Short mmCIF file of C-alpha atoms in Angstrom, two decimals:
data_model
loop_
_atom_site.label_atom_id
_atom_site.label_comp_id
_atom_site.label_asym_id
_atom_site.label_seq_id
_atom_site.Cartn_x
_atom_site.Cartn_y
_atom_site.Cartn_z
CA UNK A 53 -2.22 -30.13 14.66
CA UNK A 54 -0.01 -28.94 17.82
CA UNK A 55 0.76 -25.28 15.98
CA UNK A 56 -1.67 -23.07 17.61
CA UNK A 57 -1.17 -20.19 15.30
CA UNK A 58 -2.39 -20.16 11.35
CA UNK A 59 0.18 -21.10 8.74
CA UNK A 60 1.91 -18.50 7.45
CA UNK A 61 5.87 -17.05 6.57
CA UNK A 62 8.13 -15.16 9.14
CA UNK A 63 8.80 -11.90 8.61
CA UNK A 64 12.06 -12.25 7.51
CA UNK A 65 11.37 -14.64 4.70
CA UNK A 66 8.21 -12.16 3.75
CA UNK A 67 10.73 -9.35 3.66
CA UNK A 68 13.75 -11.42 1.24
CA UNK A 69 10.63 -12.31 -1.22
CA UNK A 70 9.28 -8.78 -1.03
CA UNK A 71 13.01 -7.53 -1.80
CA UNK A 72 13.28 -9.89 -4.33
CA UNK A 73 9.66 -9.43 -6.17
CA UNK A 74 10.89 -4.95 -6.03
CA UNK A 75 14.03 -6.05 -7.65
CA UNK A 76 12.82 -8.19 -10.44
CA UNK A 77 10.25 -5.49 -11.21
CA UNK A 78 12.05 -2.75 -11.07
CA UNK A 79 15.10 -3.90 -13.32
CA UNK A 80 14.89 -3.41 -17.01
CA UNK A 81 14.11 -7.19 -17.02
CA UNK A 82 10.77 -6.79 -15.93
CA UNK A 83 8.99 -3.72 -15.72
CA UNK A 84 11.33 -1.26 -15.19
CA UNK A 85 9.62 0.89 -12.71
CA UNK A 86 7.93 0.39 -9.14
CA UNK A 87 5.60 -1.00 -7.14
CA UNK A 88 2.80 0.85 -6.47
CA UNK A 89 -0.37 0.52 -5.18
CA UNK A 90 -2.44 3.70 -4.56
CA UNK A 91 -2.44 4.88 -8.41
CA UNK A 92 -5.23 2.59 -9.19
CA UNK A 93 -7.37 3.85 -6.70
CA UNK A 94 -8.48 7.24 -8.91
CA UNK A 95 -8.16 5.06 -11.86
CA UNK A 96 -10.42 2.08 -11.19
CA UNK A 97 -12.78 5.17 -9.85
CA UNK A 98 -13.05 6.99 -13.11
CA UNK A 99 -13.78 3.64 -14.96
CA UNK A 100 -16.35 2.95 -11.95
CA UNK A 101 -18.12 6.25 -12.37
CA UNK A 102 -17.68 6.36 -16.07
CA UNK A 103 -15.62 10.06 -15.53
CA UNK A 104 -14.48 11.47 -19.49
CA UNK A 105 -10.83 11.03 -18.65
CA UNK A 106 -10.13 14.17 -21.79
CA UNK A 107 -11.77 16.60 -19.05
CA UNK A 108 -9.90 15.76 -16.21
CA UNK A 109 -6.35 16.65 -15.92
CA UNK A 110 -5.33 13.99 -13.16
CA UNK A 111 -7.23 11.29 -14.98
CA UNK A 112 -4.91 12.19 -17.97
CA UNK A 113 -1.97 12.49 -15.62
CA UNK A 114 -2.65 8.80 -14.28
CA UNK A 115 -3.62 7.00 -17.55
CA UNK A 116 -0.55 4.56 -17.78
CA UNK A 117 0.32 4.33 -13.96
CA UNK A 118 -3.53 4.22 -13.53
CA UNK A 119 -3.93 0.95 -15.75
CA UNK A 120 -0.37 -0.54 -14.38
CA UNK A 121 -1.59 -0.74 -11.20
CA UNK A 122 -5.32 -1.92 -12.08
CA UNK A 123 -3.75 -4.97 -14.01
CA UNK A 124 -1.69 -5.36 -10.68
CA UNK A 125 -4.34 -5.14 -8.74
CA UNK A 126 -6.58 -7.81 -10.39
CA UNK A 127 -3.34 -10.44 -9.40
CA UNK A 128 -3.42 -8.98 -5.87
CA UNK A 129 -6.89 -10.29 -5.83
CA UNK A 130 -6.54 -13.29 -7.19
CA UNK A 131 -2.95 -13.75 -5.22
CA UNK A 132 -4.58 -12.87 -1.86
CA UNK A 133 -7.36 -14.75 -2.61
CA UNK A 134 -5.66 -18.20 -3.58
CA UNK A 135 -3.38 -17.86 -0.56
CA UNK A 136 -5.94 -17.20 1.90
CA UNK A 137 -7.76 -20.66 0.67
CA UNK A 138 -5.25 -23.09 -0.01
CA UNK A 139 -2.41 -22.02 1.75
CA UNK A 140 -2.61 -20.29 4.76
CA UNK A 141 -7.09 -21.30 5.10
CA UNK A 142 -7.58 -18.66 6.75
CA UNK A 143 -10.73 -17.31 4.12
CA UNK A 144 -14.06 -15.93 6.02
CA UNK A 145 -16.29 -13.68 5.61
CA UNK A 146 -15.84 -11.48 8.54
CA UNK A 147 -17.27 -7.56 9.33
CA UNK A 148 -15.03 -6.68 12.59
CA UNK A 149 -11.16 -7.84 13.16
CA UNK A 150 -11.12 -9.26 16.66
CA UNK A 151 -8.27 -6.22 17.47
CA UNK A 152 -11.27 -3.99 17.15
CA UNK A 153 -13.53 -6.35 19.13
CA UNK A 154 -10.38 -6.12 21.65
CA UNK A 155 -8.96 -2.31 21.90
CA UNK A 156 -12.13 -0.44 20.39
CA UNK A 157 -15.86 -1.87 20.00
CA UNK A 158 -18.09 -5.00 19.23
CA UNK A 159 -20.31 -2.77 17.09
CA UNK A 160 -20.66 -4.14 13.75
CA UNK A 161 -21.75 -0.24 12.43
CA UNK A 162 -18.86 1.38 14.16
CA UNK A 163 -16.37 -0.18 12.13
CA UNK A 164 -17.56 0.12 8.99
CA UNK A 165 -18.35 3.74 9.50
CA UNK A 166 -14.74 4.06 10.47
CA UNK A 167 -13.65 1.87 7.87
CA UNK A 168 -15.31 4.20 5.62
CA UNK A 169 -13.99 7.45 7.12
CA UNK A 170 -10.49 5.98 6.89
CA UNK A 171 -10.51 4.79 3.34
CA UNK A 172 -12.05 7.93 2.08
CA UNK A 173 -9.12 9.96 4.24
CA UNK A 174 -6.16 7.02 3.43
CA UNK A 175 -6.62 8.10 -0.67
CA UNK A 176 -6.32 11.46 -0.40
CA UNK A 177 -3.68 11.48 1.75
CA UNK A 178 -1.87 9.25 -0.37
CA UNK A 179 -2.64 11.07 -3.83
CA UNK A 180 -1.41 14.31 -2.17
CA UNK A 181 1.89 12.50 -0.97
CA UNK A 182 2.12 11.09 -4.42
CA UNK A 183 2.58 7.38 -2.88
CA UNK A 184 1.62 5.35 -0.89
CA UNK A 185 3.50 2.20 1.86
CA UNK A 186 4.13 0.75 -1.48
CA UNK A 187 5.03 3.30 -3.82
CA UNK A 188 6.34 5.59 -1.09
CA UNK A 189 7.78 3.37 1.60
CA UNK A 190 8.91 0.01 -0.31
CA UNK A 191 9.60 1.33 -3.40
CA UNK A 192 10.58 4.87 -2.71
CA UNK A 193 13.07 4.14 0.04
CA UNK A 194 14.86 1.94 -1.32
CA UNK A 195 15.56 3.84 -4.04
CA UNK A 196 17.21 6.25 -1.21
CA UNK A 197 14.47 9.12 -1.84
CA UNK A 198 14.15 11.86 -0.04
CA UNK A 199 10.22 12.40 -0.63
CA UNK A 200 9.56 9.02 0.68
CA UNK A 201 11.78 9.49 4.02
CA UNK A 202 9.93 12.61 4.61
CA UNK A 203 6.14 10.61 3.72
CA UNK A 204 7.78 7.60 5.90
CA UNK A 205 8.68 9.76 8.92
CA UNK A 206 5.43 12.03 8.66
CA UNK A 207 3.48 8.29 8.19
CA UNK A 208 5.01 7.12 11.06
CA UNK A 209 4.36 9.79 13.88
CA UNK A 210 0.68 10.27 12.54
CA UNK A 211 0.50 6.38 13.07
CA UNK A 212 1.49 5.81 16.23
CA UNK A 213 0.14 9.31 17.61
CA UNK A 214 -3.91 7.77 16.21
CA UNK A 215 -3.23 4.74 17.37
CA UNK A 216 -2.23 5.77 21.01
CA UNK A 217 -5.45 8.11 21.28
CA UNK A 218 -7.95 6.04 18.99
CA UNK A 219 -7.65 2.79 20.70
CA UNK A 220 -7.71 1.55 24.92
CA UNK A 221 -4.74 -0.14 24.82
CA UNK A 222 -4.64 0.63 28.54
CA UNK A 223 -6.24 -1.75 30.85
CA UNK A 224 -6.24 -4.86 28.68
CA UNK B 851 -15.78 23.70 -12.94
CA UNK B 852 -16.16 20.40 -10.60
CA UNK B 853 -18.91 19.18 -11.20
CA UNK B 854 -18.85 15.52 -12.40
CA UNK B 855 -18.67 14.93 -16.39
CA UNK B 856 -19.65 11.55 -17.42
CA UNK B 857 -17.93 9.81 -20.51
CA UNK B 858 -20.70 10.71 -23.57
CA UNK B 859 -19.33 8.34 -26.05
CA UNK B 860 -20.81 4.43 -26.15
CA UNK B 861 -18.51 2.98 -24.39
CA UNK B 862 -19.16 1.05 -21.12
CA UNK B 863 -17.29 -0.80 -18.44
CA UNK B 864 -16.06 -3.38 -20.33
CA UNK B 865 -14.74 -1.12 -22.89
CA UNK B 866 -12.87 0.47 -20.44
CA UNK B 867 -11.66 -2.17 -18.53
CA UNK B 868 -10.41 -3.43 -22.24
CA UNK B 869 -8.52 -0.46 -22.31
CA UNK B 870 -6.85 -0.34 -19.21
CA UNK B 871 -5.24 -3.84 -20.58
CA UNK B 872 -4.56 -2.10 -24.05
CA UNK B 873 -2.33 0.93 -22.48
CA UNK B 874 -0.34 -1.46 -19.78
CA UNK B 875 0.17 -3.38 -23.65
CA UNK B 876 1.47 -0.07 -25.30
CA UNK B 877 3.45 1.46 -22.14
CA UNK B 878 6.48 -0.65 -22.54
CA UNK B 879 6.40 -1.61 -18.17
CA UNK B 880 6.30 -5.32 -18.71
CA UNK B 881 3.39 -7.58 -20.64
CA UNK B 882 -0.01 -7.61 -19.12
CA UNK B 883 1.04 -11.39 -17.92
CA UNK B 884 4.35 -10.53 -16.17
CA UNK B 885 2.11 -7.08 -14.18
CA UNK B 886 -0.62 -9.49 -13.39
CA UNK B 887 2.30 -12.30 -11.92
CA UNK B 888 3.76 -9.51 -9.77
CA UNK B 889 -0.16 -8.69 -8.47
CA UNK B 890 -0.04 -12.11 -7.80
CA UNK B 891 3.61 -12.81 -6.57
CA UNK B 892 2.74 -9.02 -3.95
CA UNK B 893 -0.53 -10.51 -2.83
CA UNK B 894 0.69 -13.74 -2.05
CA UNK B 895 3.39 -12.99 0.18
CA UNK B 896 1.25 -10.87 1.77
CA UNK B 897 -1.23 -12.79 2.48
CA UNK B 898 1.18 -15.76 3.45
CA UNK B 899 3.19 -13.34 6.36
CA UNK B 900 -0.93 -11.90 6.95
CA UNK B 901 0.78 -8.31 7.47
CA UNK B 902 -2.57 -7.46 5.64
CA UNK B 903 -4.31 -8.29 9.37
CA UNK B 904 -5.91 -5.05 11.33
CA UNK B 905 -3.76 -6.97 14.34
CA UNK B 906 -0.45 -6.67 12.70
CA UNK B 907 -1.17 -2.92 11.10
CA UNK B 908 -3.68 -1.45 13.79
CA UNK B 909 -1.46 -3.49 16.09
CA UNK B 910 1.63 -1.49 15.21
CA UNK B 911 -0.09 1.85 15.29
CA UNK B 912 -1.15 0.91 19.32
CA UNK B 913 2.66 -0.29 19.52
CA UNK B 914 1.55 -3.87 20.09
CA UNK B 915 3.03 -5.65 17.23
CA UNK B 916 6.03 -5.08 15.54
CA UNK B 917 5.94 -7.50 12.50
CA UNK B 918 4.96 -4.82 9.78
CA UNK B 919 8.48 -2.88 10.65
CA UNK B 920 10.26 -5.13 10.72
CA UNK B 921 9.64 -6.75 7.37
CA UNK B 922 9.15 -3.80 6.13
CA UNK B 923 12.71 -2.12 7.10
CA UNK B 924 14.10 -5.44 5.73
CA UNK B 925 13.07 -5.22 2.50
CA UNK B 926 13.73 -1.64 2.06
CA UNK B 927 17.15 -2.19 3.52
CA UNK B 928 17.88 -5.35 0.88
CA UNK B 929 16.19 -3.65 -1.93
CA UNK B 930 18.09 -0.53 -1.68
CA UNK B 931 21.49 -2.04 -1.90
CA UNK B 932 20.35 -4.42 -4.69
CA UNK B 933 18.63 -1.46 -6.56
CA UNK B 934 21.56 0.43 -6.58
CA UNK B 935 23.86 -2.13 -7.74
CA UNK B 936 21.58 -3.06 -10.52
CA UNK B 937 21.74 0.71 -11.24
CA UNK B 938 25.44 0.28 -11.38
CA UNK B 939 25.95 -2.22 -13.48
CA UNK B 940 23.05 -0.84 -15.87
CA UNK B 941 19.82 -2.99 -15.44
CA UNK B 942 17.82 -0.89 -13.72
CA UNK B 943 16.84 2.66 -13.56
CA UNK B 944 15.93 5.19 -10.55
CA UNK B 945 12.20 6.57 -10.38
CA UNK B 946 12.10 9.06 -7.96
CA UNK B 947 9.22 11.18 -6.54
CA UNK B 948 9.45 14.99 -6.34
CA UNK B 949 9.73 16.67 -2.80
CA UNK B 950 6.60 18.33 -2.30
CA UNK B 951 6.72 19.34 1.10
CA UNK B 952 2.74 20.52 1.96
CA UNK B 953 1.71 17.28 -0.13
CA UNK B 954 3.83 15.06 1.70
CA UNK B 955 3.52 16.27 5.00
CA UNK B 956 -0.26 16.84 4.73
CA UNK B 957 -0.85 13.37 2.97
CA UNK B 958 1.67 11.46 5.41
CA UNK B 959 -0.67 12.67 8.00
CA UNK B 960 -3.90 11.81 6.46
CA UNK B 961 -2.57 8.57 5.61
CA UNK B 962 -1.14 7.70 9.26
CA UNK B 963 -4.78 8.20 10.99
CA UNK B 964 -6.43 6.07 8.25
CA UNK B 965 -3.79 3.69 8.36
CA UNK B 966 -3.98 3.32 12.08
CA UNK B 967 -7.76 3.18 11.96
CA UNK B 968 -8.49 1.25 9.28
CA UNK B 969 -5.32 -1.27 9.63
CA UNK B 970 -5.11 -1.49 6.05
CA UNK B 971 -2.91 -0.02 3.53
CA UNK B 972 -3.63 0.46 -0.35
CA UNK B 973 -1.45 -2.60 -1.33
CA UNK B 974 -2.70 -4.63 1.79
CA UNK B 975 -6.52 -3.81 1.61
CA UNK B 976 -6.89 -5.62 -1.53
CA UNK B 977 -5.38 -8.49 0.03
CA UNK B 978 -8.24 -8.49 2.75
CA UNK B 979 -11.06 -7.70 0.37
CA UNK B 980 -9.68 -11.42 -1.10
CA UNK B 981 -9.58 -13.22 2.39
CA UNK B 982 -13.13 -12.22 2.96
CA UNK B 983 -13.04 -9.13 5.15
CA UNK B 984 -16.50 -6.67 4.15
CA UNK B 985 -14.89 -3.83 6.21
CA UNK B 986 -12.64 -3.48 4.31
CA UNK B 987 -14.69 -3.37 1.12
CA UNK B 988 -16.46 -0.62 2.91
CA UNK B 989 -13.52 1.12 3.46
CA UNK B 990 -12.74 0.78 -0.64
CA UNK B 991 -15.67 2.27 -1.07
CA UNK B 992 -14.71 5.45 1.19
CA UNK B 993 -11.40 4.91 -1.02
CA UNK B 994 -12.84 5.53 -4.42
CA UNK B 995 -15.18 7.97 -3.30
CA UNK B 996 -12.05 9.75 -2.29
CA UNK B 997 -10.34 8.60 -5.28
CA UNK B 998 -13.13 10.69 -6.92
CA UNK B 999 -13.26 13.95 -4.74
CA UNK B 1000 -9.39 14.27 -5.86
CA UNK B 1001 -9.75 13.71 -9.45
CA UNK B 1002 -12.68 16.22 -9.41
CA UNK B 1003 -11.19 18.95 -7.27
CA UNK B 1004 -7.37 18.38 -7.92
CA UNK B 1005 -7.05 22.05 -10.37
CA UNK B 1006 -8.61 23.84 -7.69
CA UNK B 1007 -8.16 22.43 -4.27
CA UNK B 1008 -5.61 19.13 -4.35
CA UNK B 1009 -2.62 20.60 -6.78
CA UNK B 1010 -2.18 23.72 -5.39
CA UNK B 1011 -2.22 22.11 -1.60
CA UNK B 1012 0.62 19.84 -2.66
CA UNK B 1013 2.99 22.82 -3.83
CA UNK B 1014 5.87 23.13 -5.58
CA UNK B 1015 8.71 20.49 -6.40
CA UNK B 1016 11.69 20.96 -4.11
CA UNK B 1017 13.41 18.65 -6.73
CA UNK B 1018 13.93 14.94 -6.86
CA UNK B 1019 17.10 14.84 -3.61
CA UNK B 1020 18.23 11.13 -3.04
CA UNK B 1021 20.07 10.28 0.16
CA UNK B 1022 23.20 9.41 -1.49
CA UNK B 1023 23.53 13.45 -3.39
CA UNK B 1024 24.43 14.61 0.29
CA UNK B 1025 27.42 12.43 0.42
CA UNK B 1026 29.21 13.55 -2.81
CA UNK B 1027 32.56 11.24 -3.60
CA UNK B 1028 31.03 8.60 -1.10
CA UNK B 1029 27.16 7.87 -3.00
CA UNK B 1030 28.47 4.25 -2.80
CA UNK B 1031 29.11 3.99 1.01
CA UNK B 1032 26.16 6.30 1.74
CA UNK B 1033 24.15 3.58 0.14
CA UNK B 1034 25.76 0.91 1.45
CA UNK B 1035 25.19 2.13 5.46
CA UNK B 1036 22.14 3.12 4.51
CA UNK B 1037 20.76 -0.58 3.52
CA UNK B 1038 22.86 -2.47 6.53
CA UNK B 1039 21.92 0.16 8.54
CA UNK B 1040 17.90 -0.63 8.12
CA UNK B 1041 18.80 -4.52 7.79
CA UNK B 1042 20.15 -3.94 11.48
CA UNK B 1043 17.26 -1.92 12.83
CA UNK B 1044 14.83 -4.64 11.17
CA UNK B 1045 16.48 -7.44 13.38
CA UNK B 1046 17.10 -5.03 16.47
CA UNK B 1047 13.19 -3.90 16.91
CA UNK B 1048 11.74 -6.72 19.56
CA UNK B 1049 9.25 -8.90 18.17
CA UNK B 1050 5.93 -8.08 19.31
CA UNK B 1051 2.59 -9.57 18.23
CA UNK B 1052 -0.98 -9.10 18.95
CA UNK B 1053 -2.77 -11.96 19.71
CA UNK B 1054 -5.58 -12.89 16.94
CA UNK B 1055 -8.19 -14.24 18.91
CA UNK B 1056 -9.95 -15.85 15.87
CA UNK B 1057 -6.97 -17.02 13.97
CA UNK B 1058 -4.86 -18.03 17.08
CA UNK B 1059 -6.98 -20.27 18.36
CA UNK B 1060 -6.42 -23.75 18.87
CA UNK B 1061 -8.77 -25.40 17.05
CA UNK B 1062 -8.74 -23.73 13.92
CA UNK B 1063 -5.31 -26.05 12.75
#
């Protein structure tokens, strides 16, 4: 084929069908309430390391949000994982993104230590905030909320501040 | 008080995972099928604009691609007019987070370095995971593991570092007589700033390539 880059949908048709996907779930006619997607995080934990959910109080807290988002989750699996083979092909095993090979390191061990660093950090962060680019951004923005303008402006600094003095992008 | 209390009773994974399915049956948010389709539906598109890619999320963070923003402002900007006019005309209903101030500002921060680092997101990491990518498994694993420090400390540590609710303030309650407009400017106002921000993108030297189509 003469298209150099991988098959895939512009951003502005990706952001219509996101719109559209927050819509249908949020109105009464589907599930009449957000998208989220850092809830199930804590959830699928305490089902991971068997926690009693009766002795903790966020367990309890999360219960129903907890299991939305796990049922969600399993079709974000399956979704990505469909795409990524028939449609777009672009399914590999793979251990560094070649933006890390590019603006950080080649070492295999660095980036998963990172990796781990950053998801361990990325959950709390998003449990304190109560949300997350999906339940926070997406969803909570466009329901005009003030929380999520404050996470989303906070988010955004914190962003571009680590990415300025984690990565060379000088020189390349 | 923290230390770790297993679940006693005989019941194992699969019991659990059972349900998990049995309380998204009971809590009235849509059948298991229709949550599962929007899993589905969430990671497809996803995966089809591969905003899930360290390049495009990493990328933005080093100001070197500007796809993530730009969707992302689109769909907020769409989705807020259309929420509110479903509001209106009463088939949908607001769910809005609380303003806690330490929480969000302390969290937002947490979550920008991890964000930047890892170039995943909760909703996009999954998506990853799917296409293959074993950092990013690693980096659930950090995840849960932090998943379970906050369930485990949140009475003593976590709940009292979010503090209190400031309240549930939409952008539209500062514009009393005009919520309408307010909303209104507020969605063509991000529509516009999704099409002004120039298109930048980070070259993917593995999935750029010229052989691989």
């Amino acid at each position: 084929m003469t298209d150099k880059k991988a098959n895939r949908l512009s951003w502005w048709m990706g952001g219509i069908l996101m719109s559209l996907l927050l819509l249908l779930t949020i109105s009464i006619f589907g599930a009449d309430r957000p998208i989220g997607a850092s809830t199930y995080v804590p959830y699928i934990g305490g089902i991971i390391f068997n926690l009693d959910p009766e002795h903790y109080t966020y367990l309890k807290s999360i219960n129903n949000s907890g299991a939305w988002e796990g049922v969600m989750l399993l079709g974000v699996l399956f979704g990505g994982f469909i795409t990524s083979v028939f449609i777009t092909k672009t399914f590999r095993f793979s251990l560094v993104p070649s933006g890390w090979k590019q603006y950080k390191n080649n070492s295999i061990l660095s980036r998963l230590l990172w990796s781990f660093f950053a998801g361990f950090i990325m959950i709390i962060g998003a449990r304190l905030a109560g949300g997350c680019t999906s339940g926070h951004f997406l969803s909570g923005m466009s329901q005009l909320a003030m929380s999520a303008m404050v996470f989303g402006g906070v988010v955004m600094i914190s962003l571009i501040i680590t990415g300025k003095i984690f990565y060379n992008t000088k020189g390349t | 008080m923290n230390e770790i209390v297993f679940r006693t009773e005989g019941e194992g994974f699969l019991s659990r995972v059972y349900q998990m399915i049995q309380s998204v049956i009971d809590q009235g948010h849509g059948s298991v099928a229709l949550v599962f389709l929007i899993g589905v539906i969430f990671g497809g598109i996803v995966q089809y604009t591969r905003v899930d890619k360290f390049e495009k999320i990493a990328g933005f963070a080093m100001l070197k691609d500007t796809i993530v923003p730009k969707m992302l402002f689109l769909a907020v900007g769409l989705s807020s007019i259309g929420i509110y006019f479903m509001v209106d005309a009463g088939v949908a209903n607001l769910h809005i987070k609380p303003i806690i101030l330490p929480g969000l500002i302390i969290g937002g921060l947490l979550f920008g370095v991890a964000m930047a680092i890892l170039g995943k997101c909760p909703g996009t990491g999954p998506v990853s995971m799917a296409e293959g990518r074993i950092d990013v498994m690693i980096g659930a694993i950090g995840g849960l593991l932090g998943g379970l420090v906050f369930t485990v400390f949140y009475d003593d540590i976590f709940k009292p570092l979010q503090g209190e609710s400031l309240g549930k303030t939409i952008f539209p309650n500062f514009f009393e007589g005009n919520e309408q407009l307010s909303v209104l400017i507020f969605g063509a106002s991000l529509v516009l700033i999704a099409i002004l921000i120039p298109k930048l993108e980070m070259e993917d030297a593995y999935e750029d390539r010229d052989d691989l189509r």
